[in-house]
Coordinates of C-alpha atoms in Angstrom, one line a residue:
M97 CA -4.8 -25.4 -22.8
P98 CA -3.2 -22.8 -20.6
S99 CA -1.5 -23.9 -17.4
T100 CA -2.3 -20.6 -15.6
K101 CA -5.9 -19.9 -14.7
Y102 CA -7.3 -16.4 -14.3
I103 CA -9.7 -15.0 -11.7
F104 CA -11.3 -11.6 -12.2
V105 CA -12.8 -9.4 -9.4
T106 CA -15.2 -6.8 -10.5
G107 CA -17.3 -4.4 -8.4
G108 CA -20.8 -3.0 -8.5
V109 CA -23.3 -0.7 -6.8
S110 CA -20.7 1.3 -4.9
S111 CA -17.0 2.0 -4.8
S112 CA -14.8 1.2 -1.8
L113 CA -16.5 -2.1 -1.2
G114 CA -13.1 -3.7 -0.8
K115 CA -12.3 -5.6 -4.0
G116 CA -8.6 -5.5 -3.1
I117 CA -9.1 -7.1 0.3
I118 CA -11.4 -9.8 -1.2
A119 CA -8.8 -10.5 -3.9
A120 CA -6.0 -10.6 -1.4
S121 CA -8.0 -12.8 1.0
L122 CA -8.9 -15.3 -1.7
A123 CA -5.2 -15.3 -2.8
K124 CA -4.2 -16.0 0.8
L125 CA -6.5 -19.0 1.0
L126 CA -5.3 -20.4 -2.4
Q127 CA -1.6 -19.8 -1.5
S128 CA -2.2 -21.5 1.9
Q129 CA -3.3 -24.6 -0.1
G130 CA 0.0 -24.8 -2.0
Y131 CA -1.0 -22.8 -5.2
S132 CA 1.3 -20.1 -6.6
V133 CA -0.7 -17.0 -6.8
T134 CA -0.3 -13.3 -7.6
I135 CA -2.7 -10.4 -7.9
Q136 CA -2.8 -7.5 -10.4
K137 CA -4.8 -4.3 -10.5
L138 CA -6.3 -2.8 -13.6
D139 CA -6.9 1.0 -13.0
P140 CA -9.3 2.8 -15.3
Y141 CA -7.8 6.3 -14.9
I142 CA -5.8 7.8 -17.8
N143 CA -2.8 8.7 -15.7
I144 CA 0.2 6.6 -16.5
D145 CA 0.5 5.8 -12.8
P146 CA -0.6 7.4 -9.5
G147 CA 2.9 9.0 -9.0
T148 CA 1.6 12.5 -9.9
L149 CA -1.7 12.1 -8.1
N150 CA -2.5 14.1 -5.0
P151 CA -2.8 11.8 -1.9
Y152 CA -6.2 13.4 -1.3
E153 CA -7.3 12.2 -4.7
H154 CA -5.9 8.6 -4.6
G155 CA -4.4 7.8 -1.2
E156 CA -0.8 6.8 -0.9
C157 CA 1.4 5.9 -3.9
Y158 CA 2.8 2.4 -3.3
V159 CA 6.3 1.6 -4.7
T160 CA 7.5 -1.9 -5.8
D161 CA 11.0 -3.3 -5.7
D162 CA 11.4 -2.6 -9.4
G163 CA 10.4 1.0 -9.1
A164 CA 6.8 1.0 -10.2
E165 CA 4.6 3.7 -8.7
T166 CA 1.3 1.9 -8.2
D167 CA -2.1 1.7 -6.6
L168 CA -2.2 1.3 -2.8
D169 CA -4.0 -2.0 -3.3
L170 CA -0.7 -3.6 -4.3
G171 CA 0.4 -3.0 -0.7
H172 CA -2.5 -5.1 0.5
Y173 CA -1.5 -7.8 -2.0
E174 CA 2.1 -7.9 -0.6
R175 CA 1.0 -7.7 3.1
F176 CA -1.3 -10.6 2.6
L177 CA 0.8 -12.8 0.4
N178 CA 4.3 -11.9 1.6
V179 CA 5.3 -11.9 -2.1
P180 CA 6.8 -8.9 -3.9
T181 CA 4.8 -7.3 -6.8
S182 CA 6.2 -5.6 -9.8
Q183 CA 5.6 -3.3 -12.8
A184 CA 3.4 -6.0 -14.3
N185 CA 1.0 -6.1 -11.3
N186 CA -0.5 -2.6 -12.0
V187 CA -1.9 -1.6 -15.3
T188 CA -3.7 1.7 -16.1
T189 CA -5.7 3.0 -19.0
G190 CA -2.9 5.6 -19.5
K191 CA -0.3 2.8 -19.9
I192 CA -2.6 0.9 -22.3
Y193 CA -3.3 3.8 -24.6
K194 CA 0.3 5.0 -24.5
S195 CA 1.5 1.6 -25.6
V196 CA -1.1 1.3 -28.4
I197 CA -0.3 4.8 -29.7
E198 CA 3.4 4.1 -29.7
K199 CA 2.8 1.0 -31.7
E200 CA 0.7 2.9 -34.2
R201 CA 3.4 5.5 -34.6
K202 CA 5.9 2.7 -35.4
G203 CA 3.6 1.3 -38.0
E204 CA 3.0 -2.0 -36.2
F205 CA -0.7 -2.1 -37.1
L206 CA 0.1 -2.1 -40.8
G207 CA -2.1 0.9 -41.6
K208 CA -5.2 -0.5 -39.9
T209 CA -7.6 1.8 -38.2
V210 CA -6.8 1.7 -34.5
Q211 CA -9.9 1.0 -32.4
V212 CA -10.9 0.1 -28.9
I213 CA -11.8 -3.4 -30.2
P214 CA -9.6 -5.2 -31.1
H215 CA -6.4 -3.0 -30.4
I216 CA -7.1 -1.6 -26.9
T217 CA -8.7 -4.9 -25.7
D218 CA -5.8 -6.9 -27.2
E219 CA -3.4 -4.8 -25.3
I220 CA -5.3 -5.2 -22.1
K221 CA -5.4 -9.0 -22.6
E222 CA -1.7 -9.1 -23.3
R223 CA -1.0 -7.1 -20.1
I224 CA -3.3 -9.4 -18.0
Q225 CA -1.4 -12.5 -19.3
T226 CA 2.1 -11.2 -18.8
L227 CA 2.4 -12.6 -15.4
G228 CA 0.7 -15.9 -16.5
N229 CA 3.1 -16.4 -19.4
T230 CA 6.1 -16.4 -17.0
G231 CA 5.1 -19.9 -15.9
E232 CA 5.6 -18.9 -12.3
Y233 CA 1.9 -18.8 -11.3
D234 CA -0.9 -21.3 -11.0
L235 CA -3.5 -18.6 -10.6
I236 CA -3.6 -14.9 -11.5
I237 CA -6.2 -12.8 -9.7
T238 CA -7.0 -9.6 -11.5
E239 CA -8.9 -6.8 -9.8
I240 CA -10.7 -4.4 -12.2
G241 CA -10.9 -1.0 -10.6
G242 CA -14.1 1.1 -10.6
T243 CA -17.6 -0.3 -10.8
V244 CA -19.5 -2.0 -13.6
G245 CA -21.3 0.6 -15.8
D246 CA -18.5 3.1 -15.5
I247 CA -17.6 4.2 -19.0
E248 CA -13.8 4.0 -18.1
S249 CA -14.1 0.3 -17.2
L250 CA -15.9 -1.0 -20.3
P251 CA -12.7 -2.0 -22.2
Y252 CA -11.6 -4.0 -19.2
I253 CA -14.9 -5.8 -18.9
E254 CA -14.8 -6.5 -22.7
A255 CA -11.3 -8.0 -22.3
L256 CA -12.6 -10.2 -19.6
R257 CA -15.5 -11.3 -21.9
Q258 CA -13.1 -12.1 -24.6
M259 CA -10.7 -14.1 -22.4
K260 CA -13.5 -16.3 -21.2
W261 CA -13.9 -17.4 -24.8
D262 CA -10.2 -17.4 -25.7
L263 CA -9.1 -19.5 -22.8
G264 CA -12.3 -21.5 -22.0
Q265 CA -14.9 -21.1 -19.3
S266 CA -13.0 -23.5 -16.9
N267 CA -9.9 -21.3 -17.1
V268 CA -11.4 -17.9 -16.5
L269 CA -13.6 -17.0 -13.5
A270 CA -15.6 -13.8 -12.8
I271 CA -16.2 -12.9 -9.2
H272 CA -18.5 -9.9 -8.7
L273 CA -18.4 -8.0 -5.5
T274 CA -21.5 -6.1 -4.7
L275 CA -23.5 -4.4 -1.9
I276 CA -26.6 -5.6 0.0
P277 CA -27.7 -2.4 1.7
Y278 CA -29.7 -2.4 4.9
L279 CA -32.7 0.0 5.1
S280 CA -33.0 0.9 8.8
A281 CA -36.5 2.4 8.4
A282 CA -37.7 -0.9 6.9
K283 CA -35.3 -3.1 8.9
E284 CA -34.7 -5.0 5.8
L285 CA -31.8 -6.0 3.5
K286 CA -32.3 -5.2 -0.1
T287 CA -31.1 -7.3 -3.1
K288 CA -32.3 -5.1 -5.9
P289 CA -29.0 -3.1 -6.2
T290 CA -27.1 -6.3 -6.7
Q291 CA -29.6 -7.6 -9.2
H292 CA -29.2 -4.4 -11.2
S293 CA -25.4 -4.6 -10.9
V294 CA -25.3 -8.2 -12.2
K295 CA -27.7 -7.2 -15.0
T296 CA -25.3 -4.3 -16.0
L297 CA -22.4 -6.8 -16.1
M298 CA -24.4 -9.2 -18.2
E299 CA -25.2 -6.3 -20.7
S300 CA -21.4 -6.2 -21.3
G301 CA -21.5 -10.0 -22.1
V302 CA -20.1 -11.3 -18.8
Q303 CA -22.0 -13.6 -16.5
A304 CA -20.8 -13.5 -12.9
D305 CA -19.7 -17.0 -11.7
I306 CA -19.6 -16.0 -8.0
L307 CA -21.2 -13.2 -6.1
V308 CA -19.5 -11.8 -3.0
C309 CA -22.0 -9.6 -1.1
R310 CA -20.8 -6.9 1.3
T311 CA -23.3 -6.4 4.1
E312 CA -23.6 -5.0 7.6
H313 CA -26.0 -7.9 8.6
E314 CA -26.1 -11.6 8.1
I315 CA -27.9 -12.2 4.8
G316 CA -29.2 -15.7 5.5
N317 CA -30.3 -18.6 3.2
A318 CA -33.5 -16.9 2.0
I319 CA -31.5 -13.9 0.5
K320 CA -28.8 -16.2 -0.9
E321 CA -31.5 -18.3 -2.7
K322 CA -33.2 -15.2 -4.0
L323 CA -29.8 -13.8 -5.4
A324 CA -29.0 -17.2 -6.9
R325 CA -32.3 -17.3 -8.7
F326 CA -32.3 -13.8 -10.0
C327 CA -28.5 -13.6 -10.8
N328 CA -28.0 -17.0 -12.5
V329 CA -25.6 -18.5 -10.1
D330 CA -25.9 -21.5 -7.8
K331 CA -26.5 -20.9 -4.1
E332 CA -23.1 -22.0 -3.0
S333 CA -21.7 -19.2 -5.3
V334 CA -23.4 -16.5 -3.2
I335 CA -20.8 -15.5 -0.6
Q336 CA -21.5 -13.3 2.3
S337 CA -18.8 -10.7 3.1
I338 CA -20.0 -9.2 6.4
D339 CA -18.2 -6.1 7.9
A340 CA -15.1 -7.1 9.8
S341 CA -13.3 -5.4 12.7
T342 CA -10.0 -5.7 10.8
I343 CA -9.1 -6.5 7.2
Y344 CA -7.0 -9.4 8.5
D345 CA -10.2 -11.2 9.6
V346 CA -11.4 -11.4 6.0
P347 CA -9.5 -14.6 4.9
N348 CA -11.0 -16.5 7.8
L349 CA -14.5 -15.1 7.0
M350 CA -14.1 -16.1 3.3
L351 CA -12.9 -19.6 4.5
E352 CA -16.1 -20.0 6.6
E353 CA -18.1 -19.0 3.5
G354 CA -16.3 -21.5 1.3
L355 CA -15.1 -18.9 -1.3
D356 CA -11.9 -20.9 -2.0
K357 CA -13.7 -24.2 -2.4
V358 CA -16.2 -22.7 -4.8
V359 CA -13.4 -21.1 -6.9
L360 CA -11.3 -24.2 -7.1
K361 CA -14.3 -26.4 -8.0
K362 CA -15.3 -24.1 -10.8
L363 CA -11.7 -24.1 -12.1
N364 CA -11.4 -27.9 -11.9
L365 CA -8.6 -27.7 -9.3
K366 CA -8.0 -29.7 -6.1
S367 CA -9.2 -28.1 -2.9
D368 CA -7.5 -28.7 0.4
K369 CA -7.7 -27.3 3.9
P370 CA -5.7 -24.0 4.0
N371 CA -2.8 -23.8 6.4
L372 CA -3.4 -20.4 8.2
D373 CA -1.5 -21.3 11.4
V374 CA 1.0 -18.3 11.1
W375 CA -1.8 -16.0 10.0
N376 CA -4.0 -16.9 12.9
S377 CA -1.1 -16.7 15.4
F378 CA -0.7 -13.1 14.2
L379 CA -4.4 -12.4 14.7
K380 CA -4.3 -13.9 18.2
R381 CA -1.5 -11.5 19.2
Y382 CA -3.2 -8.6 17.5
R383 CA -6.5 -9.3 19.4
N384 CA -4.9 -9.8 22.8
P385 CA -2.4 -7.1 23.4
K386 CA -0.8 -7.0 26.9
N387 CA 0.0 -3.2 26.7
K388 CA -1.1 -0.1 24.9
I389 CA 0.9 2.9 23.6
K390 CA 0.1 6.1 21.9
I391 CA 2.1 7.0 18.7
G392 CA 1.7 10.5 17.1
L393 CA 1.6 10.3 13.3
I394 CA 2.5 13.8 12.1
G395 CA 1.8 14.7 8.5
K396 CA -0.2 17.0 6.2
Y397 CA -2.6 14.5 4.8
V398 CA -3.8 13.0 8.1
E399 CA -7.5 13.8 7.2
L400 CA -7.3 10.9 4.8
Q401 CA -6.1 7.6 6.3
D402 CA -5.4 6.1 3.0
S403 CA -2.6 8.7 2.5
Y404 CA -0.5 6.8 5.0
K405 CA -2.0 3.3 4.6
S406 CA 1.2 1.3 4.6
I407 CA 2.5 3.1 7.7
L408 CA -0.8 2.3 9.6
E409 CA -0.6 -1.3 8.5
S410 CA 3.0 -1.6 9.5
F411 CA 2.1 -0.4 13.0
I412 CA -0.5 -3.2 13.2
H413 CA 2.2 -5.8 12.3
A414 CA 4.7 -4.4 14.7
G415 CA 2.1 -4.0 17.4
A416 CA 1.1 -7.7 17.2
T417 CA 4.8 -8.7 17.3
N418 CA 5.3 -6.8 20.5
E419 CA 1.8 -7.8 21.8
V420 CA 1.0 -4.1 22.1
E421 CA -2.0 -2.1 20.9
V422 CA -0.7 0.9 19.0
E423 CA -3.1 3.8 19.1
I424 CA -2.3 6.2 16.3
I425 CA -2.9 9.9 17.1
S426 CA -3.1 11.8 13.8
I427 CA -1.7 15.3 14.1
H428 CA -1.8 17.8 11.3
S429 CA 1.7 19.4 11.0
E430 CA 0.3 22.7 9.8
Y431 CA -1.2 23.3 13.3
I432 CA 1.9 22.6 15.4
N433 CA 3.7 25.6 16.7
K434 CA 6.0 26.5 19.6
E435 CA 3.1 27.4 21.8
N436 CA 1.1 24.2 21.5
V437 CA 3.7 21.6 20.7
H438 CA 3.9 20.5 24.4
S439 CA 0.2 19.9 24.7
K440 CA 0.1 18.0 21.4
L441 CA 3.1 15.7 22.0
A442 CA 3.9 15.4 25.7
Y443 CA 1.5 12.5 26.4
L444 CA 2.8 10.4 23.4
N445 CA 5.1 7.3 23.6
G446 CA 6.5 8.0 20.2
V447 CA 6.3 10.2 17.2
L448 CA 6.5 9.4 13.5
V449 CA 7.0 12.2 11.1
A450 CA 5.5 11.1 7.8
P451 CA 6.8 11.4 4.2
G452 CA 5.4 14.0 1.8
F453 CA 6.3 16.8 -0.7
G454 CA 6.2 20.5 -0.6
E455 CA 6.7 23.2 2.1
R456 CA 3.2 23.1 3.6
G457 CA 3.4 22.1 7.2
I458 CA 7.2 21.6 7.4
E459 CA 7.8 24.1 10.2
G460 CA 5.4 22.2 12.3
K461 CA 7.3 19.0 11.6
I462 CA 10.5 20.7 12.6
Q463 CA 9.0 22.1 15.8
A464 CA 7.7 18.5 16.7
I465 CA 11.1 17.0 16.0
E466 CA 12.9 19.5 18.3
Y467 CA 10.4 18.7 21.0
V468 CA 10.9 14.9 20.9
R469 CA 14.6 15.2 20.6
V470 CA 14.9 17.4 23.6
N471 CA 12.4 15.4 25.6
K472 CA 13.7 12.0 24.8
I473 CA 10.5 10.7 23.1
P474 CA 11.2 8.0 20.5
F475 CA 11.3 9.5 17.0
F476 CA 10.9 7.8 13.6
G477 CA 11.3 10.0 10.5
I478 CA 10.5 8.6 7.0
C479 CA 11.8 10.3 3.8
L480 CA 10.7 13.9 4.3
G481 CA 10.5 13.1 8.0
M482 CA 14.2 12.2 8.0
Q483 CA 15.1 15.4 6.1
M484 CA 13.2 17.5 8.6
A485 CA 15.2 15.9 11.4
V486 CA 18.4 16.9 9.6
I487 CA 17.2 20.5 9.2
E488 CA 16.1 20.7 12.8
F489 CA 19.5 19.5 14.0
A490 CA 21.4 21.8 11.7
R491 CA 19.3 24.8 13.0
N492 CA 19.3 24.1 16.7
I493 CA 22.6 22.2 17.2
L494 CA 24.9 23.5 14.5
N495 CA 23.3 27.0 14.8
L496 CA 22.7 27.2 11.0
K497 CA 19.5 29.2 11.6
D498 CA 18.5 29.3 7.9
A499 CA 19.2 25.6 7.3
N500 CA 16.6 24.2 4.9
S501 CA 15.9 22.0 1.9
T502 CA 16.3 23.5 -1.6
E503 CA 12.8 21.9 -2.2
M504 CA 11.4 24.5 0.2
V505 CA 13.9 27.5 -0.1
E506 CA 15.9 27.2 -3.3
E507 CA 18.3 30.0 -2.3
T508 CA 19.0 28.9 1.3
S509 CA 22.6 29.5 2.3
S510 CA 22.6 26.2 4.3
P511 CA 21.2 23.6 2.0
V512 CA 21.6 20.6 4.3
I513 CA 19.0 18.8 2.1
D514 CA 19.5 19.3 -1.7
L515 CA 18.2 18.1 -5.0
M516 CA 19.9 14.9 -6.1
Q517 CA 22.5 15.5 -8.8
S518 CA 20.8 13.0 -11.1
Q519 CA 17.5 15.0 -10.8
K520 CA 18.8 18.4 -11.7
N521 CA 18.2 18.2 -15.5
I522 CA 14.9 16.4 -15.2
V523 CA 11.8 18.2 -16.5
N524 CA 9.0 15.6 -16.5
K525 CA 7.6 14.8 -13.1
G526 CA 6.1 11.3 -13.7
G527 CA 8.2 8.3 -12.9
T528 CA 11.4 10.3 -12.7
M529 CA 12.2 10.2 -9.0
R530 CA 14.6 7.9 -7.4
L531 CA 12.5 4.8 -7.2
G532 CA 12.5 1.1 -6.2
S533 CA 14.9 -1.0 -4.2
W534 CA 18.4 0.2 -3.4
E535 CA 21.2 -1.3 -1.4
C536 CA 22.4 0.2 1.9
E537 CA 25.4 -0.6 4.0
L538 CA 25.0 -0.3 7.8
K539 CA 27.6 1.0 10.1
K540 CA 28.9 -1.4 12.8
E541 CA 27.9 -0.7 16.3
S542 CA 24.9 1.4 15.1
N543 CA 21.3 1.1 16.2
A544 CA 20.3 0.4 12.6
R545 CA 22.8 -2.5 12.4
E546 CA 21.5 -4.0 15.6
I547 CA 17.9 -3.6 14.6
Y548 CA 18.3 -5.2 11.1
N549 CA 20.9 -7.8 12.4
S550 CA 22.6 -7.4 9.0
N551 CA 25.4 -5.5 7.4
T552 CA 23.5 -4.9 4.1
I553 CA 19.8 -4.1 3.5
H554 CA 17.6 -3.3 0.5
E555 CA 14.8 -0.8 0.8
R556 CA 12.4 1.0 -1.5
H557 CA 12.8 4.7 -2.3
R558 CA 10.6 7.5 -3.7
H559 CA 12.3 10.9 -3.5
R560 CA 14.2 13.6 -5.4
Y561 CA 16.0 15.4 -2.6
E562 CA 18.8 14.0 -0.4
F563 CA 21.1 14.7 2.6
N564 CA 23.8 17.1 1.4
S565 CA 27.1 15.3 2.2
D566 CA 28.9 18.6 2.3
Y567 CA 27.5 18.9 5.9
L568 CA 28.1 15.3 6.9
D569 CA 31.3 15.9 9.0
K570 CA 29.8 18.8 10.9
I571 CA 26.6 17.0 11.7
E572 CA 28.3 13.8 12.8
S573 CA 30.7 15.7 15.0
K574 CA 27.7 16.8 17.1
G575 CA 26.2 13.3 17.4
L576 CA 23.8 12.9 14.5
I577 CA 25.3 9.8 12.8
A578 CA 24.9 8.6 9.3
S579 CA 24.4 4.9 10.1
G580 CA 23.3 3.8 6.6
I581 CA 25.0 4.7 3.4
N582 CA 24.3 3.7 -0.2
S583 CA 27.6 2.0 -1.2
K584 CA 27.2 3.0 -4.9
T585 CA 26.1 6.6 -4.6
G586 CA 27.3 7.6 -1.2
L587 CA 23.8 8.7 -0.4
V588 CA 23.0 8.9 3.3
E589 CA 20.1 6.5 3.9
I590 CA 19.8 6.4 7.7
I591 CA 20.5 9.0 10.4
E592 CA 20.4 8.3 14.1
L593 CA 21.0 10.3 17.2
N594 CA 23.5 9.4 20.0
N595 CA 22.3 9.8 23.6
H596 CA 18.6 9.3 22.8
P597 CA 16.4 6.3 23.6
W598 CA 15.3 5.9 19.9
F599 CA 15.9 8.5 17.2
I600 CA 16.1 7.2 13.6
G601 CA 15.4 8.8 10.3
V602 CA 15.4 7.0 7.0
Q603 CA 15.4 8.3 3.5
F604 CA 13.6 5.2 2.2
H605 CA 10.1 3.9 2.8
P606 CA 10.3 0.8 5.2
E607 CA 6.5 0.7 5.4
Y608 CA 6.3 -0.7 1.8
K609 CA 8.0 -3.9 2.9
S610 CA 6.2 -4.8 6.1
T611 CA 3.9 -7.8 5.9
V612 CA 1.9 -10.0 8.2
Y613 CA 4.6 -12.7 8.1
N614 CA 7.5 -10.3 8.1
P615 CA 6.8 -7.1 10.1
H616 CA 9.5 -4.5 9.3
P617 CA 12.3 -4.5 11.9
L618 CA 12.3 -0.7 12.2
F619 CA 8.6 -0.6 13.1
V620 CA 9.0 -3.5 15.5
S621 CA 11.9 -1.7 17.2
F622 CA 10.2 1.6 17.3
V623 CA 7.0 0.2 18.9
K624 CA 9.2 -1.6 21.4
A625 CA 10.9 1.7 22.2
G626 CA 7.4 3.3 22.6
L627 CA 6.5 0.5 25.0
E628 CA 9.7 1.2 27.1
H629 CA 8.8 4.9 27.1
S630 CA 5.3 4.2 28.3
K631 CA 6.7 2.4 31.4
L632 CA 8.5 5.5 32.4
D633 CA 5.2 7.1 33.1
L634 CA 4.3 4.4 35.7

């Protein structure tokens, strides 16, 4: 019998019910009882990965240590579990079909007709069990993207059905997340959508073992009994998931509902009281801030919060650490100009210029950076935000008025930001950027060195363009210091400004590594600087 047990989380009725948060919350509860747990996401789209998807389409693209461009749900997994994910934690339909087609071209199927069953489903099952076969995990939680009934999800549901038979019912568990809508006109919760969703799942050959019901109102015992009767589950397996004020409340809500106990009982595993002391200490600080600051988030995708999900969560972690409520003011960079920059930024305690690609909105970012540099407002630039800080400094301090990035103006005479040498012969866009974790050496007596309290760091990257080292001496001579350098490539990773309360730009993405248990030191320090700035107004 397999030593690793598998838990699947499917969704029905509606998208965006929070399968990733339920999966991460359950994993947190199991981990807190001593089990080794990881979570993977199966995405039904045919893209190989979300690396080429527009943030408006799919939210942010999350990057792992080993360079996988993945779904943003993997960020939730890491933030909850404080355990890194990898290439194996995100599987897409594009990856599945690509692998099967490549095997067919090599003749590995011995002339057989390649079909969805068994070849696609076998590939899916193999990918699902990749992490389990390492022997590192007691439990693998697999979130299946989309909703049951979607044509794209059918092969994944079929793979789940087969695994229940392959590994045995006590080794594979199906949790179905569904919606109990409230009809305000009737003042009544309705169970019929959930019944239909469970029926659709059963038509694919899968009986849900546990129902998790998203709801705006308490569903009560009567509705739980009704759902149990009509959906072929026992009453204790009907779990209420009521709307929470923060995603970080969900593990405790699931603990109150007994989700972890039911799961472990059905998998014939020992149940114990989860140790959530550190988690609840974080929640206590988060709920009881002593101060409040306003941070401007400047980007070009601010209409969609998921575009900057990891940044927003990093501010929650850092705010709790400092016992500060961080109010994020989203500011679209396209609408910042010289005439309105004061009114948009003067009242802020800090400004973060967000990552991104392309020329839309960059002049607004540059205008904002000039304002915070001159007016001594704490500044944090990430990836493109760091590059814009270099351009602003070159234009206004070095007097290189046409300074730019060759991403924006290919023929600029002052390319202070340029395409990486390794990228110049690359044609394909997907998966070809500088990705994953890279080492960085920090200069002694720099702010970065003091913040990290380390000589060497490892941070995750996702970019094609870099600081042009031909301009390094000129820029440093005027006070913009390269305080972090990649020891292997010489790439400038961190810039910071002398004679400023807090002015740091980083080429990497620190937001990808911030977790509840380990808030990122740069965000913690930036929020602290924002708090100090707020006291100047008193």
